[in-house]
Coordinates of C-alpha atoms in Angstrom, one line a residue:
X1 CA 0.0 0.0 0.0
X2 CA 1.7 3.3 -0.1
X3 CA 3.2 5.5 2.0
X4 CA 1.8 9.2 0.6
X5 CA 0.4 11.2 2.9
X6 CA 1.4 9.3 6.1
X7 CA 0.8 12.1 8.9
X8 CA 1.0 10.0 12.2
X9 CA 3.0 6.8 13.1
X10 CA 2.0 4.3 16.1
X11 CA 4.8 2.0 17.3
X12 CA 5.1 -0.7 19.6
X13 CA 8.1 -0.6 22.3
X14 CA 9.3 -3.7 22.9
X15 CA 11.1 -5.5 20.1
X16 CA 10.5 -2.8 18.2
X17 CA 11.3 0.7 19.5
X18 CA 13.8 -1.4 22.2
X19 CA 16.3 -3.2 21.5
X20 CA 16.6 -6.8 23.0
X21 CA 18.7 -5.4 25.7
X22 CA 15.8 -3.2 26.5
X23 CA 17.7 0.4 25.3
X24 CA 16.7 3.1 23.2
X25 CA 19.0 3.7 20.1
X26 CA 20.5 7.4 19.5
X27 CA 19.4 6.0 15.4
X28 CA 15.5 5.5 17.0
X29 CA 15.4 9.2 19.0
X30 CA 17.0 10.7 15.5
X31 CA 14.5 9.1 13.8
X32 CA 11.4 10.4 15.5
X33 CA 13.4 13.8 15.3
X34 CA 13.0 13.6 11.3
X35 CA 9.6 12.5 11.6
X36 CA 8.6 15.6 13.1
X37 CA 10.3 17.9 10.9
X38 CA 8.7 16.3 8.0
X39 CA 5.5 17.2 10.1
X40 CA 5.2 13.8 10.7
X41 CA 3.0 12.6 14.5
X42 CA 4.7 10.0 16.7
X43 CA 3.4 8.2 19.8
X44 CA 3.8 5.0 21.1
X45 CA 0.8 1.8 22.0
X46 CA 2.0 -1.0 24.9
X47 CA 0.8 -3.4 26.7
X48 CA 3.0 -1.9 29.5
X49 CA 1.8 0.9 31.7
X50 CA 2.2 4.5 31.3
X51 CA 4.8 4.8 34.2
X52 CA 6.6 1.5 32.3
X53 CA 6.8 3.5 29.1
X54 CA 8.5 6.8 30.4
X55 CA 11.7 5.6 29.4
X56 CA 10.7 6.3 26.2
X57 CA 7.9 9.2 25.9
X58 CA 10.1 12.1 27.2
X59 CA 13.1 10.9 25.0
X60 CA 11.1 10.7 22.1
X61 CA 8.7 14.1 23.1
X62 CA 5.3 11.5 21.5
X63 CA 2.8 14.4 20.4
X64 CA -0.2 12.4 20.5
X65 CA -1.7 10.0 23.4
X66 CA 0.0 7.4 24.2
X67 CA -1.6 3.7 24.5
X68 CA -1.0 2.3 27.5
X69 CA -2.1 -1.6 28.6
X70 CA -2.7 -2.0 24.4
X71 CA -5.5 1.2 25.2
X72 CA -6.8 0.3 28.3
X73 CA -5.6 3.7 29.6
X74 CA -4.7 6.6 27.1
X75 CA -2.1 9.2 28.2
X76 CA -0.8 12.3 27.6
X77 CA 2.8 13.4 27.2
X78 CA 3.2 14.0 31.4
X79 CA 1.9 10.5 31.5
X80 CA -1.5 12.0 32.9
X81 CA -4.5 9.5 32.6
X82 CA -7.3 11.2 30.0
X83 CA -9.2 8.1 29.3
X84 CA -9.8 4.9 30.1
X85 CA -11.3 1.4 29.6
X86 CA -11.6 -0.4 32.9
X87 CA -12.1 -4.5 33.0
X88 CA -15.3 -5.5 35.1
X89 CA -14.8 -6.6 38.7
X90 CA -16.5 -10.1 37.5
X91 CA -14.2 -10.3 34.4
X92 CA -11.3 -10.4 36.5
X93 CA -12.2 -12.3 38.9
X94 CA -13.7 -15.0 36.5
X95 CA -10.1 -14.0 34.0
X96 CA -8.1 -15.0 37.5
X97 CA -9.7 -18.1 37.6
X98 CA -8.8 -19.2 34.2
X99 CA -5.3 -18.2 34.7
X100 CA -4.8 -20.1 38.0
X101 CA -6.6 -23.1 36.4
X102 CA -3.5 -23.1 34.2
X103 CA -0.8 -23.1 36.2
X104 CA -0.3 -19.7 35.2
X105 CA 0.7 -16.4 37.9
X106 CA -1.8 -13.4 37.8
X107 CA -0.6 -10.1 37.7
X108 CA -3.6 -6.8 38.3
X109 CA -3.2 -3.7 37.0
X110 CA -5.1 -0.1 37.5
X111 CA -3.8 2.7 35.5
X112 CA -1.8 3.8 38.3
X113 CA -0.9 0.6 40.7
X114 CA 0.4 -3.1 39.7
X115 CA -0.7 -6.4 42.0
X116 CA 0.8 -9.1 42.6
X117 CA 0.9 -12.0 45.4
X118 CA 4.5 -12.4 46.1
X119 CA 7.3 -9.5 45.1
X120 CA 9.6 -12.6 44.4
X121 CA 7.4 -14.7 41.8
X122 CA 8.4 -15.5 38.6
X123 CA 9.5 -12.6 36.5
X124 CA 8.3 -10.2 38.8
X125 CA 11.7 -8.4 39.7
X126 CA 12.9 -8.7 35.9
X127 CA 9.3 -6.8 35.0
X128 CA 10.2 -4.0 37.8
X129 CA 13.4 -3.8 36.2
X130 CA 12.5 -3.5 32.5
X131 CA 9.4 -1.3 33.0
X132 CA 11.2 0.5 36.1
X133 CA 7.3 0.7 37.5
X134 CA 7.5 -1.1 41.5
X135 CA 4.7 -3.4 42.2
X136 CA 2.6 -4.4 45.3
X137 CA 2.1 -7.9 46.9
X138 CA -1.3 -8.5 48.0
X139 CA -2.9 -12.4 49.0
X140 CA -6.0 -11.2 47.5
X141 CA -5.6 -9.4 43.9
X142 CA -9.4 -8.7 43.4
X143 CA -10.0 -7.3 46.7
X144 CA -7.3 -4.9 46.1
X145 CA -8.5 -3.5 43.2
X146 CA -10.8 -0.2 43.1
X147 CA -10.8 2.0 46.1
X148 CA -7.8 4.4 45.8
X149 CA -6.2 1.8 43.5
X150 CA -8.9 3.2 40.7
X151 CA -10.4 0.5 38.2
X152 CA -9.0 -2.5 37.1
X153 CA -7.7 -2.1 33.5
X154 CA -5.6 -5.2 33.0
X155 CA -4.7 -9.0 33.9
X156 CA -1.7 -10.8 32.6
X157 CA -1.0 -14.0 33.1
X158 CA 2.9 -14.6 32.9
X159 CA 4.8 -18.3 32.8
X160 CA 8.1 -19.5 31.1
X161 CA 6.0 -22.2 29.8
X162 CA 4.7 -20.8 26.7
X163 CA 2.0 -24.2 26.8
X164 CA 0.3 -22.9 29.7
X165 CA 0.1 -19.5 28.7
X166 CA -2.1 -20.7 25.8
X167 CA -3.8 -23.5 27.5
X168 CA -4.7 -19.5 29.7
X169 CA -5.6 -17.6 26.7
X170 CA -8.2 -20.6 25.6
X171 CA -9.8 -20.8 28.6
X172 CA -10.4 -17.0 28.9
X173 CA -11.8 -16.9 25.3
X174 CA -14.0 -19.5 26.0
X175 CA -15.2 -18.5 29.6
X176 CA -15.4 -14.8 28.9
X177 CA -15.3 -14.4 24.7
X178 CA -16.4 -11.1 23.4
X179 CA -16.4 -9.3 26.6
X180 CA -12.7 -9.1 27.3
X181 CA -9.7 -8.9 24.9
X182 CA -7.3 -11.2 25.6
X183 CA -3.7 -11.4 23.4
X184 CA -0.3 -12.1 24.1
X185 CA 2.5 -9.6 23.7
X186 CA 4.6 -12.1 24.7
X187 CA 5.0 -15.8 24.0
X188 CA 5.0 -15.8 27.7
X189 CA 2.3 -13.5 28.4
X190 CA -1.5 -12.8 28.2
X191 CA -3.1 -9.5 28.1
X192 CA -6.4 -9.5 29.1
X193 CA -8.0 -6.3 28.6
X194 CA -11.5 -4.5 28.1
X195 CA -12.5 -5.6 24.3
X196 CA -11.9 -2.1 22.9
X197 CA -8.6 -1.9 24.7
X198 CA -6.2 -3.5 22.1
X199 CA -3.7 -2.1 19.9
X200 CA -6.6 -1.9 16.2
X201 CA -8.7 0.4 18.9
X202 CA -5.5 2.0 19.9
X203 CA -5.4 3.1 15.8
X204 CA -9.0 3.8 15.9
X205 CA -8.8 6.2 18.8
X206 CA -6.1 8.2 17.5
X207 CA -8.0 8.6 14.0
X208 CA -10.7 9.9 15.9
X209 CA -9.2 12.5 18.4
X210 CA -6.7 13.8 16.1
X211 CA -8.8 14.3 13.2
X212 CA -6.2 11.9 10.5
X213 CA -7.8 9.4 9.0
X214 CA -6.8 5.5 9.4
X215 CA -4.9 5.6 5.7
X216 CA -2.8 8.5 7.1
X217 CA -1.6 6.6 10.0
X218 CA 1.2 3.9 9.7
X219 CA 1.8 1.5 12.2
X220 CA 5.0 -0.5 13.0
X221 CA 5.8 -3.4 15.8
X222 CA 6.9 -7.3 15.8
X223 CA 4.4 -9.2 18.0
X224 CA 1.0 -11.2 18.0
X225 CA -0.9 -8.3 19.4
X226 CA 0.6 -5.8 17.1
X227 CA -1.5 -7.1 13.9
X228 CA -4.2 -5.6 15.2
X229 CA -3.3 -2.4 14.5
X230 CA -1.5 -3.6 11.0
X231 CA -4.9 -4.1 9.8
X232 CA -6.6 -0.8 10.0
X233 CA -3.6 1.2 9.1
X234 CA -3.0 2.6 5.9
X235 CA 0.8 1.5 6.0
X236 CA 2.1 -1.5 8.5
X237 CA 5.7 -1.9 9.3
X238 CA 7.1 -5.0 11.0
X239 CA 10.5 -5.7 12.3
X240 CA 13.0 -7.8 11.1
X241 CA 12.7 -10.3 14.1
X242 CA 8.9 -10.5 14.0
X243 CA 7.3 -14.1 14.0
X244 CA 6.7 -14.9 10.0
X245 CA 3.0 -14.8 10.5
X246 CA 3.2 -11.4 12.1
X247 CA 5.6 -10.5 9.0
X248 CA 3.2 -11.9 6.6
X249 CA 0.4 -9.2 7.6
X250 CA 2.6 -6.6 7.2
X251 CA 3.0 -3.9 3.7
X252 CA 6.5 -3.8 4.3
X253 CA 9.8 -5.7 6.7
X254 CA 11.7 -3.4 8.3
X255 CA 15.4 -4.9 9.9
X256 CA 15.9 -6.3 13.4
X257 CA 15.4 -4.2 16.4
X258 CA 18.5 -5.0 16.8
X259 CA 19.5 -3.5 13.4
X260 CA 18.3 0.1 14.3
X261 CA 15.1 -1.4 12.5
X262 CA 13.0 1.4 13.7
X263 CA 14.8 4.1 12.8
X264 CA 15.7 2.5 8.8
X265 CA 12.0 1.9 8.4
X266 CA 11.0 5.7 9.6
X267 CA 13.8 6.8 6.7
X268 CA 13.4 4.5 4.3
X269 CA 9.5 3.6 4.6
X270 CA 7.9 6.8 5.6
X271 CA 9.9 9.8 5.4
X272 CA 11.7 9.1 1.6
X273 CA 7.6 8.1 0.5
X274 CA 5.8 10.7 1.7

């Protein structure tokens, strides 16, 4: 599809803005620099939360609202809340359930506080790390939700085995189906969000409150989840080390994150088409 007319671009963080080492290339900030003086709009849609995706908002100065939790909370560029798309008490509680069932840890989120049961659980203090966002241990996840904690806007379900983390994501599309969105942005993830909170919303959203419609926008990002928004776009990017059925439902392949992937697809892709 081409490129003309491209006026905003939506990118994923990890594996695609980040390299694998979790850093943020002088080549990506540059990048973003020459998409704004072509008069080009940059922000960013995770399934991380605002605070985990500071590291890269003020670097890159996004000019648009940012998708947090794959749109379950929208931001602006102070990381200030300005919408959101809470979960259901009963669709987490019935979403924990499922994940449990499979062997699988929980993890809650509100747009401004992460729950877990035990600070030392798997992946927990890596997640801290990468995401530099603290959480708290609670015994009882859905009981510490609401309140001062604000609404629930996210479940994940983490486990190195990537079995279990699907035997989780079938169990929550079949007990809760239409009425939560559940992906993985991870092979050993699941995202289970509100059913408009995904990254094809995300694209919708932005189309909507900034005026550009979805042929304007292009998209770019290497993982299951990031399709979504692939579809809607006018121009989809994915990186070099996406999955090949990822790849395949892409309009162009950038290189590896790795690669300064990013940065060759803004310059090569968008900016030298438009």
């Amino acid at each position: 599809m081409s490129t003309e007319g491209i006026r905003l671009v939506l990118s994923d963080v990890d594996g695609t803005l980040l390299t694998s080492d979790k850093r943020l290339t002088a080549a990506s900030v540059d990048a973003v620099a020459a998409l704004r003086a072509a008069g080009i709009r940059f922000t960013v849609a995770s399934s991380r939360p605002a605070r985990g995706m500071a590291m890269v908002v003020g670097p890159l100065a996004c000019d648009a609202p940012v998708g947090a939790f794959n749109g379950g909370v929208f931001v602006d560029a102070t990381l200030t809340p300005i919408a959101e798309r809470p979960l259901t008490l009963d669709a987490v509680a019935r979403t924990i359930e499922c994940i449990d069932a499979a062997g699988v840890d929980p993890w809650c989120y509100t747009a401004t506080h992460w729950f877990v049961r035990d600070l030392d659980g798997p992946h927990v203090q890596h997640e801290a790390r990468v995401t530099q966002y603290a959480p708290t241990a609670t015994a009882d996840l859905l009981g510490a939700l609401g309140d001062a904690a604000g609404a629930p806007v996210k479940v994940v379900g983490y486990c190195a085995d990537h079995d279990r983390v699907t035997a989780a994501e079938a169990a929550v599309v079949a007990a809760l189906g239409a009425t939560v969105s559940a992906t993985r942005s991870q092979a050993y993830y699941l995202d289970v969000t509100h059913p408009d909170a995904n990254k094809g919303a995300v694209v919708a959203y932005l189309s909507a409150h900034l005026g550009i419609p979805t042929h304007a926008i292009a998209t770019i990002g290497d993982g299951d989840n990031d399709t979504l928004m692939f579809t809607p776009a006018g121009t989809s990017i994915a990186m070099g080390n996406a999955p090949a059925d990822v790849a395949a439902q892409a309009t162009h392949v950038t290189a590896t994150n790795d690669d300064d992937g990013f940065a060759r697809a803004m310059h090569e892709i968008v900016i030298a088409r438009t």
